[in-house]
């Protein structure tokens, strides 16, 4: 048994399609941890599924959800030494996911964040699968602020879909900040600036992938660009993310050209859409509020109490 208390938080909104599978698998583990579901007023059977599994549920108004603020609320509510966040669409591959994920935090005092590996769902196309292949490799490693020269902006890469944090370390940086998106990215940057380390745990694996339309891709990258412009902590440390982004695009185009050349035009268009979304978002503060709301994937954010 770990000397740390461990709590798992699953933010949900209409999660009936996946929640039972996730809870059934996780509760099979002999590793001890508590589970809290923070539900954004689902109108499906999410809450009843959680109740059936005897899981604590805290319901919040949908308008009160925020990627950073809701996680901050949840970590204080569950109040464990280590808090794990798992999104409703991240399906554990093994029953001991949580045990594997938190192991580096338990064994190393200076490692205060860990995140797991993502693999695509069965049948995912190249545009879903390749980002996982590019960002989530087969070997585990740790990173610190001293690795910026080697990793660049990737030094601060994390995943809010499957990640664990030491609460005492989060307290030193004020926890998760209210933000449109990328709360994990900003939190990691502040923690690494404090001298802490992040661990990538390649054997803590979840299935997690999405198929987005070009419009949705634009909106997602608009949100990312906007959030990073408002929170320039990483840009101040390493500059813009274009070098890694260009590396990704080149690698994607090469893979598509070699494996499915008939998709090369779509790959080029998708890459341009992502880049355009990011750049428009980065300068989005100059746009009228109603335009930002239309360009964003999270239209509710712009009329919420967090904006």
XYZ file of C-alpha atoms in Angstrom:
307
model
C 0.000 0.000 0.000
C 1.284 3.487 -0.881
C 2.205 5.937 1.851
C 0.384 8.531 -0.238
C -3.386 8.949 -0.342
C -4.507 8.879 -3.969
C -7.672 10.244 -5.518
C -9.000 9.983 -9.057
C -11.135 12.771 -10.521
C -13.217 12.206 -13.654
C -14.891 15.343 -15.039
C -18.013 14.284 -16.946
C -20.707 15.617 -19.218
C -23.059 13.057 -20.776
C -20.548 10.243 -20.325
C -22.896 7.261 -20.430
C -21.176 5.765 -23.488
C -17.868 5.182 -21.709
C -18.231 5.683 -17.956
C -19.367 2.197 -16.988
C -16.477 0.602 -18.895
C -13.962 2.921 -17.221
C -15.307 2.402 -13.706
C -15.650 -1.358 -14.083
C -12.027 -1.679 -15.155
C -10.608 0.692 -12.546
C -12.516 -0.874 -9.669
C -11.053 -4.262 -10.580
C -7.647 -3.023 -9.422
C -6.420 -3.961 -5.938
C -4.561 -0.648 -5.729
C -6.259 1.722 -3.290
C -7.570 5.093 -4.447
C -10.761 7.086 -4.084
C -12.843 8.267 -7.036
C -14.723 11.545 -7.475
C -16.859 12.425 -10.470
C -17.481 16.113 -11.113
C -20.441 16.201 -13.457
C -21.490 19.239 -15.474
C -25.241 18.622 -15.159
C -25.478 15.675 -17.543
C -28.894 14.954 -19.009
C -28.189 11.285 -19.711
C -27.542 8.374 -17.335
C -24.036 9.445 -16.257
C -24.970 10.091 -12.631
C -27.007 6.905 -12.284
C -24.074 4.878 -13.660
C -21.773 6.472 -11.096
C -24.268 5.776 -8.322
C -24.531 2.149 -9.403
C -20.767 1.870 -8.947
C -20.959 3.631 -5.553
C -18.875 6.548 -6.771
C -19.021 9.975 -5.155
C -20.551 12.535 -7.527
C -20.485 16.309 -7.310
C -22.814 18.036 -9.767
C -21.990 21.541 -10.953
C -23.905 23.817 -13.359
C -22.772 23.332 -16.934
C -21.965 27.038 -17.171
C -19.554 26.691 -14.241
C -17.250 24.215 -15.972
C -13.769 25.467 -16.766
C -10.789 23.297 -17.635
C -8.598 24.900 -15.009
C -11.061 26.088 -12.363
C -13.017 22.819 -12.247
C -9.844 20.794 -11.778
C -8.743 23.168 -9.038
C -12.116 22.782 -7.333
C -11.971 18.990 -7.648
C -8.439 18.560 -6.318
C -9.304 20.563 -3.228
C -12.529 18.636 -2.766
C -10.943 15.187 -3.012
C -8.011 16.406 -0.860
C -5.558 13.534 -1.380
C -1.768 13.605 -1.516
C -1.844 12.684 -5.192
C -4.690 13.617 -7.510
C -5.203 11.856 -10.834
C -7.306 13.330 -13.627
C -8.879 11.070 -16.236
C -11.256 12.340 -18.883
C -14.431 10.459 -19.702
C -13.162 9.478 -23.151
C -9.837 7.999 -22.003
C -10.279 4.239 -21.711
C -7.740 2.375 -19.529
C -5.968 -0.460 -21.326
C -5.023 -2.267 -18.102
C -6.699 -2.456 -14.688
C -3.552 -1.173 -12.962
C -3.477 2.115 -14.890
C -3.553 4.302 -11.771
C -0.867 2.290 -9.984
C 1.454 2.556 -12.979
C 0.732 6.241 -13.466
C 1.502 7.348 -9.911
C 4.556 5.120 -9.421
C 7.120 7.792 -10.438
C 5.510 10.257 -8.025
C 5.696 7.787 -5.156
C 9.282 6.763 -5.864
C 10.791 10.202 -6.582
C 10.478 13.262 -4.375
C 11.229 15.724 -7.175
C 8.786 14.209 -9.695
C 5.437 15.894 -9.090
C 3.581 15.329 -12.378
C 3.164 12.180 -14.425
C 1.115 11.501 -17.517
C 0.276 8.363 -19.407
C 0.559 7.165 -22.947
C -2.310 7.574 -25.392
C -2.979 5.138 -28.193
C -5.774 5.544 -30.741
C -9.020 3.658 -30.614
C -9.344 0.662 -32.908
C -10.123 1.770 -36.445
C -8.785 5.308 -35.984
C -7.584 6.946 -39.191
C -4.099 8.351 -39.718
C -5.147 11.835 -38.615
C -6.271 10.464 -35.259
C -3.500 7.907 -34.833
C -0.417 9.847 -35.901
C -0.590 12.585 -33.217
C -0.524 9.819 -30.592
C 2.432 8.161 -32.297
C 4.269 11.483 -32.490
C 3.623 12.705 -28.939
C 3.392 9.455 -26.963
C 6.360 7.241 -27.658
C 7.102 3.770 -26.319
C 9.733 4.687 -23.736
C 9.277 6.430 -20.388
C 11.369 9.420 -19.368
C 11.474 12.416 -17.048
C 11.964 16.068 -17.955
C 12.971 19.180 -16.055
C 13.488 22.850 -16.823
C 17.111 21.971 -17.608
C 15.970 19.946 -20.626
C 14.685 22.912 -22.632
C 17.638 22.783 -25.028
C 16.856 19.141 -25.824
C 13.059 19.176 -25.856
C 12.096 22.797 -26.504
C 8.404 23.434 -25.985
C 7.843 19.681 -25.513
C 9.526 20.070 -22.119
C 6.162 21.258 -20.797
C 3.966 18.801 -22.670
C 1.396 16.937 -20.610
C -2.112 15.558 -21.087
C -5.218 16.497 -19.163
C -6.754 13.189 -20.289
C -4.572 11.023 -18.043
C -2.254 12.755 -15.595
C -1.345 12.749 -11.904
C -0.098 15.533 -9.641
C 1.232 15.880 -6.114
C -1.160 18.252 -4.399
C 1.496 19.768 -2.167
C 3.457 20.806 -5.264
C 0.346 22.250 -6.893
C -0.155 24.348 -3.785
C 3.244 25.977 -4.299
C 2.118 27.452 -7.633
C -1.444 28.279 -6.660
C -2.966 25.200 -8.262
C -4.656 25.131 -11.655
C -5.417 28.549 -13.054
C -8.634 29.553 -14.747
C -8.043 29.376 -18.486
C -9.801 28.636 -21.749
C -7.687 25.519 -22.319
C -4.130 24.140 -21.867
C -4.378 24.246 -18.070
C -2.015 21.262 -17.853
C 0.608 22.945 -20.052
C 0.683 26.119 -17.970
C 0.703 24.212 -14.687
C 3.636 22.052 -15.772
C 5.587 25.154 -16.795
C 5.106 26.767 -13.397
C 6.017 23.568 -11.553
C 9.151 22.972 -13.602
C 10.202 26.556 -12.954
C 10.108 25.625 -9.268
C 12.672 22.893 -9.913
C 10.268 19.956 -10.044
C 10.174 17.257 -12.736
C 7.529 15.641 -14.939
C 7.457 11.926 -15.813
C 6.066 10.379 -18.960
C 4.867 6.868 -18.099
C 4.751 4.810 -21.277
C 3.234 1.736 -19.632
C 0.253 3.663 -18.202
C -1.846 3.457 -21.346
C -5.277 4.741 -22.310
C -7.155 4.630 -25.577
C -7.996 8.186 -26.506
C -8.528 9.681 -29.944
C -11.044 11.837 -31.771
C -12.077 12.439 -35.343
C -12.547 16.184 -35.850
C -13.920 18.074 -38.816
C -11.815 20.847 -40.292
C -14.075 23.384 -38.592
C -13.567 21.695 -35.233
C -9.812 21.598 -35.764
C -9.816 25.340 -36.397
C -11.823 25.942 -33.222
C -9.562 23.746 -31.092
C -6.427 25.500 -32.294
C -8.082 28.903 -31.958
C -8.632 28.126 -28.281
C -5.038 26.940 -27.880
C -3.632 30.049 -29.528
C -5.828 32.348 -27.467
C -4.935 30.653 -24.179
C -1.204 30.692 -24.896
C -1.270 34.367 -25.816
C -3.036 35.151 -22.544
C -0.605 32.984 -20.574
C 2.790 33.544 -22.227
C 4.822 31.691 -19.610
C 6.204 29.104 -22.054
C 6.823 31.587 -24.874
C 8.986 33.573 -22.469
C 11.042 30.465 -21.754
C 11.409 28.883 -25.183
C 9.653 31.093 -27.723
C 6.792 30.073 -29.983
C 5.940 26.426 -30.652
C 6.328 26.649 -34.421
C 9.497 24.529 -34.628
C 7.888 21.480 -33.033
C 4.669 22.178 -34.893
C 6.522 22.238 -38.196
C 8.286 19.022 -37.250
C 4.915 17.415 -36.655
C 3.528 18.629 -39.981
C 6.546 17.384 -41.927
C 6.376 13.987 -40.215
C 2.627 13.716 -40.824
C 2.912 14.606 -44.506
C 5.730 12.114 -44.950
C 3.694 9.352 -43.322
C 0.578 10.138 -45.352
C 2.578 10.329 -48.574
C 4.197 6.960 -47.899
C 1.124 5.113 -46.597
C -1.954 6.812 -48.055
C -0.883 9.286 -50.754
C -4.480 9.870 -51.844
C -4.973 11.737 -48.537
C -2.060 14.125 -49.003
C -4.235 17.061 -50.123
C -6.457 16.685 -47.068
C -3.375 16.461 -44.848
C -2.052 19.741 -46.242
C -5.418 21.475 -45.832
C -5.853 20.170 -42.288
C -2.379 21.371 -41.324
C -3.079 24.829 -42.738
C -6.394 24.983 -40.889
C -4.704 24.132 -37.581
C -1.982 26.717 -38.142
C -4.512 29.368 -39.129
C -6.694 28.600 -36.115
C -3.706 28.931 -33.794
C -2.539 32.214 -35.285
C -6.021 33.763 -35.303
C -6.506 32.618 -31.726
C -3.137 33.993 -30.664
C -4.280 37.443 -31.734
C -7.891 36.767 -30.787
C -7.954 39.422 -28.068
C -8.190 41.994 -30.856
C -11.378 40.410 -32.194
C -14.885 41.410 -31.069
C -16.324 39.163 -28.369
C -19.082 37.794 -30.596
C -16.465 36.745 -33.179
C -14.330 35.008 -30.555
C -17.387 33.139 -29.356
C -18.097 31.850 -32.871
C -14.501 30.843 -33.557
C -14.034 29.032 -30.241
C -14.839 25.394 -29.521
C -16.037 26.483 -26.077
C -18.645 29.113 -26.862
C -19.964 28.943 -23.287
C -16.652 30.206 -21.900
C -17.090 33.714 -23.267
C -20.245 34.338 -21.250
C -19.115 32.443 -18.143
C -17.963 33.884 -14.831
C -14.408 32.832 -15.682
C -13.988 35.094 -18.697
